[in-house]
Coordinates of C-alpha atoms in Angstrom, one line a residue:
M1 CA -61.6 81.4 -156.4
Y2 CA -58.7 78.9 -156.4
T3 CA -58.6 76.6 -159.4
N4 CA -55.8 74.4 -160.7
M5 CA -54.2 74.6 -164.2
S6 CA -57.0 72.6 -165.8
G7 CA -59.5 75.4 -164.9
S8 CA -61.8 72.9 -163.0
P9 CA -62.9 74.3 -159.7
C10 CA -63.6 70.8 -158.2
L11 CA -60.3 69.3 -159.3
V12 CA -57.6 70.6 -156.9
H13 CA -54.8 68.2 -157.7
N14 CA -52.5 68.3 -160.7
T15 CA -49.5 66.0 -160.6
T16 CA -47.8 68.0 -163.4
D17 CA -47.6 71.1 -161.3
P18 CA -44.6 71.1 -158.9
G19 CA -46.3 73.6 -156.7
E20 CA -49.3 71.4 -156.2
V21 CA -47.1 68.3 -155.6
F22 CA -45.2 70.3 -153.0
Y23 CA -48.5 71.4 -151.3
D24 CA -50.0 67.9 -151.3
T25 CA -46.8 66.5 -149.8
A26 CA -46.6 69.2 -147.1
Q27 CA -50.3 68.8 -146.3
F28 CA -49.8 65.0 -146.0
V29 CA -46.8 65.3 -143.8
T30 CA -48.1 68.0 -141.5
G31 CA -51.8 67.0 -141.5
L32 CA -51.4 63.3 -141.0
I33 CA -48.1 62.9 -139.3
I34 CA -46.9 66.1 -137.5
Y35 CA -50.3 67.3 -136.2
P36 CA -51.5 64.0 -134.5
V37 CA -48.0 63.5 -133.0
L38 CA -48.1 67.0 -131.5
C39 CA -51.8 67.6 -130.9
F40 CA -53.0 64.6 -128.9
P41 CA -50.0 64.6 -126.4
G42 CA -50.2 68.4 -126.4
I43 CA -53.8 68.5 -125.5
L44 CA -53.3 65.9 -122.7
G45 CA -50.3 67.8 -121.5
N46 CA -52.1 71.1 -121.3
I47 CA -55.0 69.5 -119.5
L48 CA -52.6 68.0 -116.9
S49 CA -50.9 71.4 -116.7
L50 CA -54.2 73.1 -115.9
I51 CA -55.0 70.5 -113.2
V52 CA -51.6 71.2 -111.6
L53 CA -51.6 75.0 -112.1
F54 CA -55.2 75.3 -110.6
H55 CA -54.0 73.6 -107.4
K56 CA -53.9 75.8 -104.3
D57 CA -50.2 75.2 -103.9
M58 CA -49.6 76.8 -107.3
A59 CA -51.6 80.0 -106.7
T60 CA -49.3 82.7 -108.0
S61 CA -49.6 85.4 -110.7
T62 CA -47.2 83.6 -113.0
N63 CA -49.2 80.5 -112.8
V64 CA -52.4 82.4 -113.7
Y65 CA -50.8 83.4 -116.9
L66 CA -49.5 79.9 -117.6
S67 CA -53.0 78.5 -117.0
A68 CA -54.5 81.0 -119.5
L69 CA -51.7 80.1 -121.9
A70 CA -52.6 76.4 -121.5
I71 CA -56.2 77.1 -122.3
S72 CA -55.3 79.1 -125.4
D73 CA -52.9 76.4 -126.5
T74 CA -55.5 73.7 -126.0
V75 CA -58.0 75.6 -128.2
K76 CA -55.3 75.9 -130.9
L77 CA -54.5 72.2 -130.8
I78 CA -58.2 71.1 -130.9
N79 CA -58.5 73.3 -134.0
D80 CA -55.5 71.5 -135.5
V81 CA -57.1 68.1 -134.6
L82 CA -60.1 69.0 -136.7
Y83 CA -57.7 69.8 -139.6
F84 CA -56.1 66.3 -139.1
V85 CA -59.6 64.7 -139.3
V86 CA -60.5 66.5 -142.5
I87 CA -57.1 65.6 -144.2
L88 CA -57.7 62.0 -143.1
M89 CA -61.1 62.1 -144.7
K90 CA -59.6 63.5 -147.8
Q91 CA -56.9 60.7 -147.9
I92 CA -59.5 57.9 -147.6
K93 CA -61.5 59.8 -150.3
A94 CA -64.6 60.3 -148.2
E95 CA -67.3 61.8 -150.4
N96 CA -68.1 64.7 -148.0
A97 CA -64.5 65.6 -147.2
G98 CA -64.5 68.7 -149.4
Q99 CA -67.8 69.9 -148.0
V100 CA -66.6 69.4 -144.4
M101 CA -63.3 71.2 -145.2
S102 CA -65.0 74.1 -146.9
Q103 CA -67.7 74.6 -144.2
L104 CA -65.2 74.3 -141.3
Y105 CA -62.6 76.5 -142.8
P106 CA -64.1 80.0 -142.0
Y107 CA -64.6 79.1 -138.3
A108 CA -61.2 77.3 -138.1
H109 CA -59.6 80.4 -139.6
Y110 CA -61.1 82.6 -136.9
I111 CA -60.1 80.2 -134.1
F112 CA -56.6 80.0 -135.4
N113 CA -56.1 83.7 -135.5
F114 CA -57.8 84.2 -132.1
A115 CA -55.7 81.5 -130.4
V116 CA -52.4 82.7 -131.9
C117 CA -53.1 86.3 -130.9
V118 CA -54.0 85.2 -127.3
T119 CA -50.9 83.1 -127.0
A120 CA -48.7 85.9 -128.3
W121 CA -50.0 88.5 -125.8
L122 CA -50.1 86.0 -122.8
T123 CA -46.4 85.3 -123.6
V124 CA -45.8 89.1 -123.6
S125 CA -47.6 89.3 -120.2
I126 CA -45.4 86.6 -118.8
A127 CA -42.3 88.4 -120.1
I128 CA -43.4 91.7 -118.6
E129 CA -44.0 90.1 -115.2
R130 CA -40.6 88.4 -115.4
Y131 CA -39.0 91.7 -116.3
I132 CA -40.5 93.4 -113.3
S133 CA -39.6 90.5 -111.0
V134 CA -35.9 90.4 -112.1
C135 CA -35.2 94.0 -112.9
H136 CA -37.4 95.8 -110.4
P137 CA -37.8 93.2 -107.5
T138 CA -38.9 95.8 -105.0
K139 CA -42.0 96.7 -107.0
A140 CA -42.8 93.1 -107.9
K141 CA -44.8 92.3 -104.8
S142 CA -47.3 95.2 -105.4
I143 CA -47.5 94.9 -109.2
C144 CA -47.4 91.1 -109.8
T145 CA -50.6 90.2 -108.0
L146 CA -53.1 87.4 -108.6
S147 CA -56.0 89.7 -109.3
R148 CA -53.9 91.7 -111.8
A149 CA -52.9 88.5 -113.6
R150 CA -56.5 87.3 -113.8
N151 CA -57.8 90.6 -115.1
T152 CA -55.0 90.8 -117.6
S153 CA -55.6 87.3 -118.9
I154 CA -59.3 87.8 -119.2
S155 CA -58.8 91.1 -121.0
V156 CA -56.4 89.5 -123.5
F157 CA -59.0 86.8 -124.3
I158 CA -61.8 89.4 -124.7
I159 CA -59.8 91.8 -126.8
M160 CA -58.5 89.1 -129.2
L161 CA -62.0 87.6 -129.5
I162 CA -63.2 91.0 -130.8
L163 CA -60.2 91.8 -132.9
S164 CA -60.4 88.5 -134.7
I165 CA -64.1 88.8 -135.7
P166 CA -63.4 89.9 -139.2
S167 CA -61.4 86.7 -139.7
A168 CA -64.6 84.7 -139.1
L169 CA -66.4 86.8 -141.8
R170 CA -63.6 86.8 -144.3
Y171 CA -64.4 83.4 -146.1
H172 CA -67.4 81.3 -146.7
A173 CA -68.2 78.0 -148.4
I174 CA -70.1 77.9 -151.6
E175 CA -71.4 75.1 -153.8
V176 CA -70.3 75.2 -157.4
V177 CA -71.2 73.2 -160.5
D178 CA -68.2 72.0 -162.4
T179 CA -69.3 71.5 -166.0
T180 CA -65.9 70.0 -166.9
L181 CA -66.3 67.1 -164.6
N182 CA -70.1 67.2 -164.6
T183 CA -70.3 67.4 -160.8
T184 CA -70.8 69.7 -157.9
C185 CA -68.5 70.5 -155.0
F186 CA -67.9 73.0 -152.2
I187 CA -65.1 75.5 -152.3
V188 CA -63.9 78.3 -150.0
E189 CA -64.1 81.9 -151.4
P190 CA -63.7 85.3 -149.8
T191 CA -67.0 87.0 -148.8
D192 CA -68.0 90.5 -149.8
L193 CA -66.1 91.7 -146.7
G194 CA -63.1 89.6 -147.7
N195 CA -63.1 91.1 -151.1
N196 CA -63.4 94.6 -149.7
Q197 CA -59.7 95.6 -149.9
S198 CA -60.3 99.1 -148.5
F199 CA -61.1 97.3 -145.2
M200 CA -59.3 94.0 -145.4
K201 CA -55.9 95.4 -146.3
P202 CA -55.5 97.7 -143.3
Y203 CA -57.2 95.1 -141.0
T204 CA -54.7 92.5 -142.1
W205 CA -51.8 94.8 -141.3
I206 CA -53.3 95.6 -137.9
Q207 CA -53.9 91.9 -137.2
N208 CA -50.5 90.9 -138.2
L209 CA -48.9 93.6 -136.1
F210 CA -50.9 92.5 -133.0
R211 CA -50.4 88.8 -133.8
S212 CA -46.7 88.6 -134.4
I213 CA -44.7 91.8 -135.1
V214 CA -45.4 93.8 -131.9
P215 CA -45.1 90.8 -129.7
L216 CA -41.8 89.8 -131.4
V217 CA -40.3 93.2 -130.8
V218 CA -41.5 93.5 -127.2
L219 CA -40.3 89.9 -126.4
I220 CA -36.9 90.3 -127.9
F221 CA -36.4 93.6 -125.9
L222 CA -37.6 92.2 -122.6
N223 CA -35.8 88.9 -123.0
A224 CA -32.5 90.8 -123.7
R225 CA -33.0 92.9 -120.5
I226 CA -33.9 89.9 -118.4
I227 CA -30.9 87.8 -119.6
H228 CA -28.6 90.8 -119.1
E229 CA -29.8 91.2 -115.5
L230 CA -29.4 87.5 -114.7
K231 CA -25.8 87.6 -116.1
R232 CA -25.0 90.6 -113.9
E233 CA -26.1 88.5 -110.8
R234 CA -23.9 85.6 -111.9
I235 CA -20.9 87.9 -112.5
K236 CA -21.3 89.3 -109.0
G237 CA -21.1 85.7 -107.7
K238 CA -24.7 85.6 -106.5
S239 CA -26.6 82.4 -106.7
L240 CA -29.8 82.6 -108.6
S241 CA -32.8 83.0 -106.3
G242 CA -35.8 80.7 -106.6
R243 CA -37.7 83.5 -108.5
N244 CA -34.8 84.0 -110.9
R245 CA -34.4 80.3 -111.5
I246 CA -38.0 80.2 -112.5
T247 CA -37.3 83.1 -114.8
L248 CA -35.1 80.8 -116.8
I249 CA -38.1 78.6 -117.6
M250 CA -40.0 81.6 -118.7
I251 CA -37.1 82.6 -121.0
I252 CA -37.2 79.2 -122.6
I253 CA -41.0 79.5 -123.2
I254 CA -40.4 83.0 -124.8
I255 CA -37.5 81.7 -127.0
V256 CA -39.6 78.8 -128.3
F257 CA -42.4 81.2 -129.0
L258 CA -40.0 83.5 -130.9
V259 CA -38.7 80.6 -133.0
C260 CA -42.1 79.3 -133.8
I261 CA -43.9 82.6 -134.6
T262 CA -41.2 84.2 -136.7
P263 CA -41.7 82.2 -139.9
D264 CA -45.5 83.0 -139.7
A265 CA -44.7 86.7 -139.1
V266 CA -42.4 86.9 -142.1
M267 CA -45.0 85.2 -144.3
S268 CA -47.9 87.4 -143.2
M269 CA -46.3 90.8 -142.6
F270 CA -43.3 91.1 -144.9
F271 CA -44.5 89.1 -147.9
G272 CA -48.2 89.6 -147.4
F273 CA -49.1 86.0 -148.0
G274 CA -52.5 84.9 -146.9
Y275 CA -54.2 81.5 -147.2
V276 CA -57.1 80.7 -149.5
E277 CA -56.1 83.2 -152.2
E278 CA -52.5 82.0 -152.5
D279 CA -51.0 79.5 -155.0
S280 CA -50.1 76.0 -154.1
F281 CA -46.4 76.7 -153.3
V282 CA -47.3 79.4 -150.7
K283 CA -50.0 77.1 -149.2
G284 CA -47.3 74.4 -148.8
I285 CA -45.1 76.8 -146.9
R286 CA -48.1 77.8 -144.8
E287 CA -48.5 74.1 -143.8
I288 CA -44.9 74.2 -142.4
T289 CA -45.3 77.5 -140.6
D290 CA -48.6 76.4 -139.1
S291 CA -47.0 73.2 -137.8
L292 CA -44.4 75.3 -135.9
L293 CA -47.3 77.1 -134.2
A294 CA -48.7 73.8 -133.2
M295 CA -45.3 72.7 -131.8
N296 CA -45.3 75.9 -129.7
S297 CA -48.7 75.0 -128.2
A298 CA -47.7 71.4 -127.4
F299 CA -44.4 72.2 -125.8
N300 CA -44.9 73.7 -122.3
F301 CA -46.0 70.6 -120.2
V302 CA -42.7 68.9 -121.1
L303 CA -40.8 72.0 -120.1
Y304 CA -42.6 72.3 -116.7
C305 CA -42.0 68.6 -115.9
T306 CA -38.3 68.7 -116.8
M307 CA -37.3 72.0 -115.2
S308 CA -39.6 72.7 -112.3
M309 CA -39.4 70.7 -109.0
Q310 CA -42.4 72.6 -107.7
F311 CA -44.5 71.5 -110.7
R312 CA -43.4 67.9 -110.4
H313 CA -44.0 67.8 -106.7
T314 CA -47.6 69.2 -107.1
F315 CA -48.2 66.8 -110.0
C316 CA -47.2 63.8 -107.9
K317 CA -49.2 65.1 -104.9
I318 CA -52.4 65.4 -107.0
F319 CA -52.1 62.0 -108.6
G320 CA -50.8 60.2 -105.5
I321 CA -47.4 59.4 -106.9
K322 CA -44.5 59.1 -104.4
F323 CA -42.1 62.0 -104.9
Q324 CA -38.8 62.5 -103.1
S325 CA -37.1 65.8 -103.3
K326 CA -34.6 64.8 -100.6
P327 CA -33.1 61.6 -99.2
A328 CA -35.8 59.7 -97.4
H329 CA -33.5 58.8 -94.4
Q330 CA -32.7 62.4 -93.6
P331 CA -35.2 64.1 -91.4
E332 CA -36.2 67.7 -92.3
R333 CA -35.1 69.1 -88.9
D334 CA -31.6 67.6 -89.4
R335 CA -31.3 69.4 -92.8
L336 CA -32.3 72.8 -91.2
L337 CA -30.8 72.6 -87.7
N338 CA -27.3 72.2 -86.4
V339 CA -27.5 71.5 -82.7
T340 CA -24.6 72.9 -80.8
V341 CA -24.2 72.9 -77.0
P342 CA -21.0 74.9 -76.2
Y343 CA -23.1 77.9 -75.1
G344 CA -26.3 76.0 -74.3
R345 CA -28.2 77.1 -77.4
V346 CA -29.5 75.6 -80.6
S347 CA -28.2 77.5 -83.7
L348 CA -29.4 77.4 -87.2
R349 CA -27.1 76.0 -89.9
S350 CA -27.4 79.2 -92.0
S351 CA -26.5 77.8 -95.4
L352 CA -29.0 75.0 -95.3
F353 CA -31.6 77.3 -93.9
E354 CA -31.1 79.8 -96.7
Q355 CA -31.5 77.0 -99.3
A356 CA -34.7 75.8 -97.6
H357 CA -35.9 79.4 -97.5
M358 CA -35.2 79.8 -101.2
K359 CA -37.1 76.6 -101.9
L360 CA -40.1 77.9 -100.0
Q361 CA -39.9 81.1 -102.1
E362 CA -40.1 79.0 -105.3
T363 CA -43.9 79.3 -105.6
F364 CA -43.8 79.9 -109.3
V365 CA -43.8 77.0 -111.8

């Protein structure tokens, strides 16, 4: 059970303890400033992404993974919004803030671990598909199919739901009587399962491996291979194909994930720091690492809009926004055809035709 220096289980703030001051400051900044700034636009962006990615024009295996990723990120951000609400209640000194926080925490802990694990392995799935598409293009058509992407995404959700179940059973809220303050309050404590170190210690290692370490290693390796292959094409003087241009977007998604997940991986795996059982200083650091994970979940819609013409075009088509990807005065046939009459035939202007063909191939986000 966590108590402060005064020994009172219901008094969790002590201005004389630097660790508690740091934790309160980190909780205020992340919970009341960073989370609402990230979560509300992020949830809206993910919903818009799903609307676009579910459109028939975007029916590709890559977009199946991105749709599943948007769902996972939305679950994570909604979970963070609940944390924002609880911290807001705490700041306005609502009487039941502690009770709400304690009773929500076990479920929020489960959702957090589930969503982070799903995001990690969907990102790995995207990286694997990009690796096959770039490094083994002849096999991509048979391997990177819509049905395989759907089955893989569903499997990731189911496996991580099951793997994260002990997280839901690790903590519970209990009501305690504080004789020092002559009051009662709710606090979060480990359950019997949570206190069972013969189970929780290996489980925590396995969960941390699946949540961060293994995905990190796999993503670093695959990203290095993909970037190396793209550099080879540039050295040979080849222009990037539509598929490889989209790979650059996937690389950015992977790099952002690596940056955001690494601090959490270091805290969990290498230092073994948890949540409820830790001191105030570690909890303050956890607030910062968790806000990075929220940033990762809120990032993708902006990336799609800024870097993908296909996404912008479909978005504008769905919402009835005028979108021009070429000069309005130039007819399409004039961009593709060069009419010549020396030999009585109509020949294709090859360079423009190739560009248009590459554009038609850009069916990924």
